[in-house]
Amino acid sequence: MEKIRFDYNLALRFVKQGNIDSWAERIAFCHEMLHAGTGPGSECRGWLDWPISISADEVGQIKAAASRIRQEAQAFLVVGIGGSYLGTRAAIEMLTHSFRNELPPDRRQGPRIYFAGYQLSSAHISHLLEVIDGPQISLNVISKSGTTTEPALIFGLLKAFMEEKYGPDEARRRIFATTDKERGLLRELADREGYTAFTIPDDIGGRYSVLTPVGLLPMAVAGIDIEEVLKGARAAAQDLQDPRLMENPCYQYAAVRNILYGQGYSIELLAAYEPGMHYLGEWFKQLFGESEGKSCQGIFPAAVSFTTDLHSLGQYIQEGPRNLFETVLRVKKASTKVQIDWDTAPPYLKGHTLDFVNQKALEGALLAHSEGGVPCLQIEIPEISPYYFGYLVYFFMKACAISGYLAGVNPFDQPGVEAYKRHMQDLLK
Ligand code: PA5
């Protein structure tokens, strides 16, 4: 299989190759810290070997649960927030039909999927309740701690709704919990109620958990081949374990973004040209933001959807403060071809595909932004598929861990997230 490639050629106007080379020793040191477990947060490195260590039995159980949900439910509710939500949504939006919920059941294959518990809006939950009033439903509540306010509160409401609709016994059968093996209120509840439950490994933090049952169960319900996702992640684990900087694209990415940060480029824009990759950007923001934003330091991770955001943020990117760099996700082979053959199309485009135009927009924006003083990096993905989703998220997780170590922080904790929770609890009480 082809590999995901990292290309920093366009950034060489801003970063000297010699400078990059000089980071080889630091990279080898951080590689050793990560792999030998001598760095901060070493108890949270379970994701590193997870694609290899997940058992066939566990994959089988996930697939069996998904198959039951697919048979019994017309709507599937996925309740979670942050690391217990964003990666799952990223996978489903990237790998399934753009209008999946709107497709007729025979083409959709599996229930409609709705996400909840990721905010506290009354309008959102009221509207959701209206939508799920009619269809048969199943629900997956995902929370590692089992105590996060948003999913806990919204799950309680949906549980009551399901008990009312089905009676307690049938509701119990239709609720699936993904949580800690032993700790937390959700685990207690799952054990008490007898929910089918899946475990989030102790040594895998929320934002590194997309390849665990957190992401795999909803992905399988959506009809995504989770064995392919894991296969891609395994290939990445294999390909990206070389400690030598110039042999490891993931480490090159980690090094270059840190060098740019040192030169004052403190904002990273992750740019995708596929709307289905919007939530991958949201997942990326959490992964890097929570991992690196510490001790009054860290690259601010932002994500943009092009070409639409070229018409909103394009001006700022082109001529605003020169403190941002861009990482473009470039998909080599389009999944669908739309031939430009309609009457009103400009003659010079006839015979080309819409994807060709999208690629030229990407190339044009890269040239413009580079000329405007924005260092541009590219991550090339051969195609959008479960395999490359697994590969890509592993690439980012490893780059993030190494990047955090290069910056001298613990990339696996998130002490700052607690501050708002404390204040909110005080205010509520
Ligand atoms: O990365 C993290 O740990 C957080 O973003 C959590 O994923 C998020 O707060 C949700 O936590 P939990 O899964 O415990 O409900």
GROMACS .gro file of C-alpha atoms and ligand atoms in nm:
model
  444
    1MET     CA    1   0.000   0.000   0.000
    2GLU     CA    2   0.109   0.355  -0.069
    3LYS     CA    3   0.209   0.561   0.233
    4ILE     CA    4   0.092   0.900   0.351
    5ARG     CA    5   0.354   1.156   0.250
    6PHE     CA    6   0.468   1.475   0.418
    7ASP     CA    7   0.599   1.752   0.194
    8TYR     CA    8   0.761   2.067   0.332
    9ASN     CA    9   0.923   2.192   0.012
   10LEU     CA   10   0.712   2.506   0.002
   11ALA     CA   11   0.819   2.591   0.357
   12LEU     CA   12   1.189   2.589   0.266
   13ARG     CA   13   1.167   2.962   0.194
   14PHE     CA   14   1.103   3.007   0.564
   15VAL     CA   15   1.299   2.722   0.723
   16LYS     CA   16   1.645   2.617   0.614
   17GLN     CA   17   1.702   2.247   0.543
   18GLY     CA   18   2.014   2.262   0.760
   19ASN     CA   19   1.802   2.382   1.048
   20ILE     CA   20   1.565   2.089   1.004
   21ASP     CA   21   1.856   1.845   0.986
   22SER     CA   22   1.993   1.984   1.310
   23TRP     CA   23   1.680   1.860   1.492
   24ALA     CA   24   1.765   1.496   1.422
   25GLU     CA   25   1.921   1.439   1.762
   26ARG     CA   26   1.630   1.600   1.950
   27ILE     CA   27   1.387   1.388   1.749
   28ALA     CA   28   1.578   1.068   1.827
   29PHE     CA   29   1.574   1.167   2.195
   30CYS     CA   30   1.196   1.228   2.194
   31HIS     CA   31   1.142   0.903   2.001
   32GLU     CA   32   1.328   0.720   2.275
   33MET     CA   33   1.127   0.898   2.546
   34LEU     CA   34   0.804   0.797   2.378
   35HIS     CA   35   0.892   0.438   2.296
   36ALA     CA   36   1.085   0.359   2.615
   37GLY     CA   37   0.829   0.535   2.832
   38THR     CA   38   1.075   0.771   2.998
   39GLY     CA   39   0.888   1.093   2.915
   40PRO     CA   40   0.608   1.270   3.106
   41GLY     CA   41   0.269   1.103   3.081
   42SER     CA   42   0.429   0.769   2.994
   43GLU     CA   43   0.136   0.587   3.156
   44CYS     CA   44  -0.081   0.715   2.868
   45ARG     CA   45   0.099   0.557   2.573
   46GLY     CA   46  -0.138   0.266   2.522
   47TRP     CA   47  -0.246   0.408   2.184
   48LEU     CA   48   0.107   0.354   2.049
   49ASP     CA   49   0.067  -0.026   2.023
   50TRP     CA   50  -0.312  -0.040   2.035
   51PRO     CA   51  -0.368  -0.120   1.664
   52ILE     CA   52  -0.144  -0.424   1.714
   53SER     CA   53  -0.258  -0.520   2.063
   54ILE     CA   54  -0.638  -0.500   2.018
   55SER     CA   55  -0.760  -0.858   2.020
   56ALA     CA   56  -0.958  -1.027   1.744
   57ASP     CA   57  -1.206  -1.116   2.014
   58GLU     CA   58  -1.267  -0.751   2.100
   59VAL     CA   59  -1.304  -0.658   1.734
   60GLY     CA   60  -1.552  -0.945   1.703
   61GLN     CA   61  -1.756  -0.819   1.998
   62ILE     CA   62  -1.767  -0.469   1.856
   63LYS     CA   63  -1.881  -0.602   1.519
   64ALA     CA   64  -2.146  -0.821   1.683
   65ALA     CA   65  -2.286  -0.527   1.882
   66ALA     CA   66  -2.283  -0.310   1.570
   67SER     CA   67  -2.462  -0.576   1.373
   68ARG     CA   68  -2.738  -0.596   1.637
   69ILE     CA   69  -2.774  -0.217   1.636
   70ARG     CA   70  -2.791  -0.214   1.257
   71GLN     CA   71  -3.069  -0.472   1.263
   72GLU     CA   72  -3.274  -0.319   1.542
   73ALA     CA   73  -3.235   0.058   1.509
   74GLN     CA   74  -3.345   0.311   1.254
   75ALA     CA   75  -3.170   0.588   1.446
   76PHE     CA   76  -2.850   0.550   1.649
   77LEU     CA   77  -2.759   0.809   1.911
   78VAL     CA   78  -2.393   0.861   1.996
   79VAL     CA   79  -2.354   1.054   2.321
   80GLY     CA   80  -2.013   1.193   2.415
   81ILE     CA   81  -1.788   1.499   2.409
   82GLY     CA   82  -1.426   1.589   2.331
   83GLY     CA   83  -1.214   1.279   2.290
   84SER     CA   84  -1.524   1.067   2.334
   85TYR     CA   85  -1.689   1.230   2.033
   86LEU     CA   86  -1.474   1.417   1.782
   87GLY     CA   87  -1.273   1.130   1.634
   88THR     CA   88  -1.584   0.919   1.595
   89ARG     CA   89  -1.766   1.195   1.413
   90ALA     CA   90  -1.455   1.265   1.203
   91ALA     CA   91  -1.447   0.902   1.086
   92ILE     CA   92  -1.816   0.883   1.004
   93GLU     CA   93  -1.825   1.213   0.819
   94MET     CA   94  -1.507   1.141   0.627
   95LEU     CA   95  -1.583   0.781   0.532
   96THR     CA   96  -1.954   0.772   0.460
   97HIS     CA   97  -2.194   0.945   0.220
   98SER     CA   98  -2.208   1.324   0.261
   99PHE     CA   99  -2.585   1.301   0.315
  100ARG     CA  100  -2.591   0.964   0.486
  101ASN     CA  101  -2.888   1.034   0.713
  102GLU     CA  102  -3.097   1.148   0.417
  103LEU     CA  103  -3.040   0.833   0.210
  104PRO     CA  104  -3.320   0.576   0.184
  105PRO     CA  105  -3.258   0.283   0.425
  106ASP     CA  106  -3.155   0.033   0.153
  107ARG     CA  107  -2.882   0.267   0.032
  108ARG     CA  108  -2.779   0.393   0.374
  109GLN     CA  109  -2.712   0.048   0.519
  110GLY     CA  110  -2.754   0.099   0.891
  111PRO     CA  111  -2.942   0.347   1.104
  112ARG     CA  112  -2.932   0.724   1.078
  113ILE     CA  113  -2.668   0.853   1.320
  114TYR     CA  114  -2.715   1.151   1.552
  115PHE     CA  115  -2.460   1.295   1.793
  116ALA     CA  116  -2.559   1.438   2.129
  117GLY     CA  117  -2.409   1.522   2.466
  118TYR     CA  118  -2.141   1.745   2.315
  119GLN     CA  119  -2.307   2.066   2.428
  120LEU     CA  120  -2.588   2.186   2.652
  121SER     CA  121  -2.825   2.358   2.409
  122SER     CA  122  -3.193   2.311   2.491
  123ALA     CA  123  -3.286   2.377   2.130
  124HIS     CA  124  -3.054   2.104   2.005
  125ILE     CA  125  -3.178   1.834   2.240
  126SER     CA  126  -3.545   1.934   2.195
  127HIS     CA  127  -3.506   1.912   1.819
  128LEU     CA  128  -3.332   1.576   1.852
  129LEU     CA  129  -3.615   1.440   2.065
  130GLU     CA  130  -3.859   1.540   1.791
  131VAL     CA  131  -3.654   1.359   1.528
  132ILE     CA  132  -3.619   1.036   1.729
  133ASP     CA  133  -3.980   1.018   1.841
  134GLY     CA  134  -4.086   0.784   1.562
  135PRO     CA  135  -3.798   0.553   1.466
  136GLN     CA  136  -3.658   0.256   1.656
  137ILE     CA  137  -3.349   0.376   1.840
  138SER     CA  138  -3.031   0.246   2.001
  139LEU     CA  139  -2.780   0.453   2.193
  140ASN     CA  140  -2.409   0.445   2.267
  141VAL     CA  141  -2.299   0.659   2.561
  142ILE     CA  142  -1.925   0.720   2.563
  143SER     CA  143  -1.741   0.871   2.857
  144LYS     CA  144  -1.412   0.759   3.003
  145SER     CA  145  -1.457   0.932   3.337
  146GLY     CA  146  -1.831   0.880   3.338
  147THR     CA  147  -1.870   1.213   3.511
  148THR     CA  148  -1.847   1.472   3.234
  149THR     CA  149  -2.144   1.703   3.277
  150GLU     CA  150  -2.259   1.738   2.917
  151PRO     CA  151  -2.285   1.369   2.817
  152ALA     CA  152  -2.396   1.262   3.167
  153LEU     CA  153  -2.684   1.508   3.171
  154ILE     CA  154  -2.797   1.450   2.814
  155PHE     CA  155  -2.761   1.072   2.848
  156GLY     CA  156  -2.987   1.082   3.154
  157LEU     CA  157  -3.250   1.261   2.951
  158LEU     CA  158  -3.225   1.020   2.658
  159LYS     CA  159  -3.224   0.718   2.890
  160ALA     CA  160  -3.550   0.841   3.043
  161PHE     CA  161  -3.687   0.896   2.693
  162MET     CA  162  -3.595   0.541   2.593
  163GLU     CA  163  -3.737   0.390   2.910
  164GLU     CA  164  -4.061   0.572   2.845
  165LYS     CA  165  -4.064   0.454   2.485
  166TYR     CA  166  -3.958   0.091   2.539
  167GLY     CA  167  -3.994   0.015   2.907
  168PRO     CA  168  -3.683  -0.034   3.125
  169ASP     CA  169  -3.584  -0.382   3.005
  170GLU     CA  170  -3.590  -0.312   2.635
  171ALA     CA  171  -3.426   0.027   2.691
  172ARG     CA  172  -3.141  -0.149   2.873
  173ARG     CA  173  -3.091  -0.382   2.578
  174ARG     CA  174  -3.071  -0.087   2.342
  175ILE     CA  175  -2.816   0.110   2.542
  176PHE     CA  176  -2.444   0.044   2.491
  177ALA     CA  177  -2.185   0.202   2.718
  178THR     CA  178  -1.821   0.272   2.639
  179THR     CA  179  -1.629   0.370   2.950
  180ASP     CA  180  -1.352   0.287   3.198
  181LYS     CA  181  -1.301  -0.075   3.297
  182GLU     CA  182  -1.377  -0.022   3.665
  183ARG     CA  183  -1.408   0.341   3.765
  184GLY     CA  184  -1.672   0.607   3.730
  185LEU     CA  185  -2.045   0.652   3.751
  186LEU     CA  186  -2.109   0.528   3.399
  187ARG     CA  187  -1.932   0.199   3.471
  188GLU     CA  188  -2.137   0.159   3.789
  189LEU     CA  189  -2.456   0.232   3.599
  190ALA     CA  190  -2.364   0.001   3.310
  191ASP     CA  191  -2.294  -0.284   3.552
  192ARG     CA  192  -2.611  -0.220   3.750
  193GLU     CA  193  -2.834  -0.195   3.443
  194GLY     CA  194  -2.658  -0.469   3.250
  195TYR     CA  195  -2.579  -0.259   2.943
  196THR     CA  196  -2.356  -0.413   2.680
  197ALA     CA  197  -2.034  -0.235   2.769
  198PHE     CA  198  -1.699  -0.170   2.606
  199THR     CA  199  -1.382  -0.059   2.778
  200ILE     CA  200  -1.165   0.244   2.710
  201PRO     CA  201  -0.817   0.124   2.809
  202ASP     CA  202  -0.670   0.292   3.114
  203ASP     CA  203  -0.356   0.391   2.931
  204ILE     CA  204  -0.532   0.569   2.642
  205GLY     CA  205  -0.651   0.926   2.702
  206GLY     CA  206  -0.967   1.066   2.542
  207ARG     CA  207  -0.813   1.247   2.247
  208TYR     CA  208  -0.598   0.944   2.158
  209SER     CA  209  -0.890   0.700   2.179
  210VAL     CA  210  -1.054   0.708   1.836
  211LEU     CA  211  -0.917   0.365   1.741
  212THR     CA  212  -1.058   0.202   2.056
  213PRO     CA  213  -1.427   0.105   2.099
  214VAL     CA  214  -1.491   0.479   2.141
  215GLY     CA  215  -1.466   0.518   1.764
  216LEU     CA  216  -1.487   0.161   1.643
  217LEU     CA  217  -1.841   0.079   1.759
  218PRO     CA  218  -2.011   0.381   1.598
  219MET     CA  219  -1.792   0.339   1.289
  220ALA     CA  220  -1.903  -0.024   1.254
  221VAL     CA  221  -2.267   0.081   1.299
  222ALA     CA  222  -2.214   0.331   1.016
  223GLY     CA  223  -2.095   0.046   0.793
  224ILE     CA  224  -1.727   0.138   0.801
  225ASP     CA  225  -1.485  -0.155   0.775
  226ILE     CA  226  -1.313  -0.126   1.113
  227GLU     CA  227  -1.063  -0.400   1.032
  228GLU     CA  228  -0.937  -0.180   0.748
  229VAL     CA  229  -0.916   0.119   0.985
  230LEU     CA  230  -0.702  -0.088   1.222
  231LYS     CA  231  -0.496  -0.226   0.936
  232GLY     CA  232  -0.414   0.129   0.825
  233ALA     CA  233  -0.321   0.225   1.181
  234ARG     CA  234  -0.100  -0.085   1.210
  235ALA     CA  235   0.076   0.007   0.888
  236ALA     CA  236   0.134   0.357   1.023
  237ALA     CA  237   0.269   0.217   1.351
  238GLN     CA  238   0.513   0.011   1.144
  239ASP     CA  239   0.607   0.281   0.893
  240LEU     CA  240   0.648   0.559   1.149
  241GLN     CA  241   0.877   0.393   1.400
  242ASP     CA  242   1.211   0.489   1.248
  243PRO     CA  243   1.387   0.726   1.491
  244ARG     CA  244   1.580   0.892   1.208
  245LEU     CA  245   1.427   1.227   1.126
  246MET     CA  246   1.485   1.215   0.753
  247GLU     CA  247   1.334   0.865   0.729
  248ASN     CA  248   1.019   0.946   0.922
  249PRO     CA  249   0.760   1.185   0.772
  250CYS     CA  250   0.569   1.202   1.098
  251TYR     CA  251   0.877   1.324   1.283
  252GLN     CA  252   0.957   1.569   1.003
  253TYR     CA  253   0.613   1.721   1.049
  254ALA     CA  254   0.665   1.742   1.428
  255ALA     CA  255   1.006   1.905   1.383
  256VAL     CA  256   0.906   2.154   1.113
  257ARG     CA  257   0.601   2.279   1.303
  258ASN     CA  258   0.817   2.332   1.614
  259ILE     CA  259   1.083   2.515   1.415
  260LEU     CA  260   0.814   2.738   1.266
  261TYR     CA  261   0.672   2.800   1.612
  262GLY     CA  262   1.018   2.905   1.729
  263GLN     CA  263   1.026   3.157   1.445
  264GLY     CA  264   0.700   3.319   1.555
  265TYR     CA  265   0.450   3.116   1.353
  266SER     CA  266   0.222   3.042   1.644
  267ILE     CA  267  -0.097   2.942   1.459
  268GLU     CA  268  -0.138   2.627   1.249
  269LEU     CA  269  -0.421   2.613   1.001
  270LEU     CA  270  -0.515   2.261   0.902
  271ALA     CA  271  -0.675   2.300   0.560
  272ALA     CA  272  -0.893   2.039   0.391
  273TYR     CA  273  -1.060   2.059   0.053
  274GLU     CA  274  -1.322   1.792   0.128
  275PRO     CA  275  -1.622   1.896   0.341
  276GLY     CA  276  -1.628   1.542   0.479
  277MET     CA  277  -1.298   1.621   0.651
  278HIS     CA  278  -1.439   1.908   0.855
  279TYR     CA  279  -1.462   1.701   1.172
  280LEU     CA  280  -1.116   1.564   1.119
  281GLY     CA  281  -1.013   1.927   1.164
  282GLU     CA  282  -1.219   1.949   1.483
  283TRP     CA  283  -1.053   1.633   1.614
  284PHE     CA  284  -0.709   1.772   1.518
  285LYS     CA  285  -0.784   2.093   1.712
  286GLN     CA  286  -0.850   1.899   2.031
  287LEU     CA  287  -0.560   1.661   1.982
  288PHE     CA  288  -0.300   1.932   1.940
  289GLY     CA  289  -0.468   2.203   2.148
  290GLU     CA  290  -0.503   1.992   2.462
  291SER     CA  291  -0.166   1.828   2.412
  292GLU     CA  292   0.046   2.137   2.351
  293GLY     CA  293  -0.131   2.437   2.499
  294LYS     CA  294   0.048   2.443   2.834
  295SER     CA  295   0.281   2.662   3.040
  296CYS     CA  296   0.171   2.969   2.841
  297GLN     CA  297   0.305   2.807   2.523
  298GLY     CA  298   0.190   2.603   2.227
  299ILE     CA  299   0.087   2.635   1.864
  300PHE     CA  300  -0.278   2.741   1.835
  301PRO     CA  301  -0.446   2.473   1.621
  302ALA     CA  302  -0.711   2.597   1.382
  303ALA     CA  303  -0.888   2.423   1.097
  304VAL     CA  304  -1.034   2.555   0.776
  305SER     CA  305  -1.253   2.407   0.503
  306PHE     CA  306  -1.144   2.521   0.162
  307THR     CA  307  -1.250   2.641  -0.081
  308THR     CA  308  -1.536   2.795   0.119
  309ASP     CA  309  -1.309   2.950   0.383
  310LEU     CA  310  -1.094   3.106   0.112
  311HIS     CA  311  -1.396   3.333   0.069
  312SER     CA  312  -1.412   3.421   0.438
  313LEU     CA  313  -1.066   3.386   0.591
  314GLY     CA  314  -0.868   3.403   0.266
  315GLN     CA  315  -0.797   3.775   0.305
  316TYR     CA  316  -0.664   3.730   0.658
  317ILE     CA  317  -0.449   3.436   0.557
  318GLN     CA  318  -0.309   3.625   0.260
  319GLU     CA  319  -0.240   3.963   0.421
  320GLY     CA  320  -0.303   3.947   0.797
  321PRO     CA  321  -0.032   3.912   1.063
  322ARG     CA  322   0.244   3.675   0.948
  323ASN     CA  323   0.213   3.442   1.244
  324LEU     CA  324   0.038   3.147   1.083
  325PHE     CA  325   0.143   2.845   0.887
  326GLU     CA  326  -0.077   2.612   0.688
  327THR     CA  327  -0.087   2.233   0.678
  328VAL     CA  328  -0.283   2.119   0.375
  329LEU     CA  329  -0.444   1.776   0.361
  330ARG     CA  330  -0.413   1.674   0.002
  331VAL     CA  331  -0.613   1.376  -0.125
  332LYS     CA  332  -0.439   1.225  -0.427
  333LYS     CA  333  -0.724   1.025  -0.577
  334ALA     CA  334  -1.081   1.150  -0.568
  335SER     CA  335  -1.339   0.894  -0.459
  336THR     CA  336  -1.595   1.014  -0.714
  337LYS     CA  337  -1.546   1.170  -1.053
  338VAL     CA  338  -1.776   1.440  -1.185
  339GLN     CA  339  -1.700   1.513  -1.549
  340ILE     CA  340  -1.747   1.876  -1.651
  341ASP     CA  341  -1.963   1.848  -1.960
  342TRP     CA  342  -2.251   2.084  -1.899
  343ASP     CA  343  -2.334   2.364  -2.142
  344THR     CA  344  -2.255   2.660  -1.922
  345ALA     CA  345  -1.911   2.535  -1.813
  346PRO     CA  346  -1.620   2.748  -1.942
  347PRO     CA  347  -1.474   2.582  -2.253
  348TYR     CA  348  -1.127   2.546  -2.097
  349LEU     CA  349  -1.275   2.323  -1.827
  350LYS     CA  350  -1.472   2.093  -2.054
  351GLY     CA  351  -1.344   1.738  -2.038
  352HIS     CA  352  -1.187   1.790  -1.696
  353THR     CA  353  -1.333   1.670  -1.367
  354LEU     CA  354  -1.457   1.881  -1.078
  355ASP     CA  355  -1.179   1.729  -0.872
  356PHE     CA  356  -0.925   1.867  -1.122
  357VAL     CA  357  -1.063   2.215  -1.050
  358ASN     CA  358  -1.049   2.147  -0.675
  359GLN     CA  359  -0.683   2.041  -0.711
  360LYS     CA  360  -0.601   2.359  -0.903
  361ALA     CA  361  -0.772   2.563  -0.631
  362LEU     CA  362  -0.552   2.384  -0.378
  363GLU     CA  363  -0.238   2.446  -0.581
  364GLY     CA  364  -0.336   2.808  -0.647
  365ALA     CA  365  -0.400   2.876  -0.279
  366LEU     CA  366  -0.068   2.713  -0.187
  367LEU     CA  367   0.116   2.941  -0.429
  368ALA     CA  368  -0.073   3.251  -0.317
  369HIS     CA  369  -0.031   3.184   0.053
  370SER     CA  370   0.338   3.099   0.013
  371GLU     CA  371   0.393   3.422  -0.181
  372GLY     CA  372   0.201   3.604   0.092
  373GLY     CA  373   0.443   3.480   0.358
  374VAL     CA  374   0.262   3.175   0.492
  375PRO     CA  375   0.481   2.864   0.529
  376CYS     CA  376   0.282   2.580   0.371
  377LEU     CA  377   0.317   2.212   0.460
  378GLN     CA  378   0.138   1.929   0.282
  379ILE     CA  379   0.020   1.590   0.399
  380GLU     CA  380  -0.074   1.377   0.102
  381ILE     CA  381  -0.326   1.097   0.149
  382PRO     CA  382  -0.349   0.849  -0.140
  383GLU     CA  383  -0.728   0.829  -0.109
  384ILE     CA  384  -1.013   0.862   0.139
  385SER     CA  385  -1.070   0.513   0.277
  386PRO     CA  386  -1.096   0.337   0.614
  387TYR     CA  387  -0.734   0.223   0.575
  388TYR     CA  388  -0.604   0.576   0.527
  389PHE     CA  389  -0.826   0.715   0.802
  390GLY     CA  390  -0.658   0.473   1.044
  391TYR     CA  391  -0.318   0.562   0.901
  392LEU     CA  392  -0.380   0.936   0.918
  393VAL     CA  393  -0.509   0.952   1.276
  394TYR     CA  394  -0.213   0.742   1.389
  395PHE     CA  395   0.021   0.976   1.198
  396PHE     CA  396  -0.128   1.278   1.377
  397MET     CA  397  -0.132   1.116   1.722
  398LYS     CA  398   0.233   1.021   1.697
  399ALA     CA  399   0.332   1.358   1.552
  400CYS     CA  400   0.145   1.524   1.837
  401ALA     CA  401   0.316   1.318   2.107
  402ILE     CA  402   0.661   1.384   1.961
  403SER     CA  403   0.578   1.747   1.903
  404GLY     CA  404   0.473   1.786   2.266
  405TYR     CA  405   0.796   1.628   2.386
  406LEU     CA  406   0.996   1.856   2.155
  407ALA     CA  407   0.817   2.151   2.315
  408GLY     CA  408   0.894   2.018   2.661
  409VAL     CA  409   0.536   1.952   2.775
  410ASN     CA  410   0.337   1.646   2.876
  411PRO     CA  411   0.129   1.577   2.563
  412PHE     CA  412  -0.108   1.341   2.745
  413ASP     CA  413  -0.262   1.545   3.026
  414GLN     CA  414  -0.512   1.832   3.017
  415PRO     CA  415  -0.510   2.001   3.358
  416GLY     CA  416  -0.652   2.323   3.212
  417VAL     CA  417  -0.977   2.161   3.097
  418GLU     CA  418  -1.071   2.114   3.462
  419ALA     CA  419  -1.076   2.488   3.539
  420TYR     CA  420  -1.403   2.566   3.363
  421LYS     CA  421  -1.562   2.252   3.504
  422ARG     CA  422  -1.472   2.362   3.859
  423HIS     CA  423  -1.618   2.708   3.809
  424MET     CA  424  -1.930   2.572   3.641
  425GLN     CA  425  -1.987   2.327   3.926
  426ASP     CA  426  -1.942   2.605   4.183
  427LEU     CA  427  -2.188   2.825   3.999
  428LEU     CA  428  -2.439   2.543   3.964
  429LYS     CA  429  -2.420   2.450   4.329
  430PA5     O1  430  -0.902   1.445   2.595
  430PA5     C1  431  -0.973   1.439   2.694
  430PA5     O2  432  -0.941   1.368   2.789
  430PA5     C2  433  -1.102   1.516   2.706
  430PA5     O3  434  -1.131   1.595   2.599
  430PA5     C3  435  -1.216   1.418   2.722
  430PA5     O4  436  -1.217   1.332   2.613
  430PA5     C4  437  -1.351   1.485   2.735
  430PA5     O5  438  -1.348   1.580   2.838
  430PA5     C5  439  -1.458   1.383   2.764
  430PA5     O6  440  -1.427   1.312   2.878
  430PA5     P1  441  -1.499   1.178   2.916
  430PA5     O7  442  -1.473   1.079   2.812
  430PA5     O8  443  -1.440   1.141   3.047
  430PA5     O9  444  -1.646   1.211   2.928
   0.00000   0.00000   0.00000
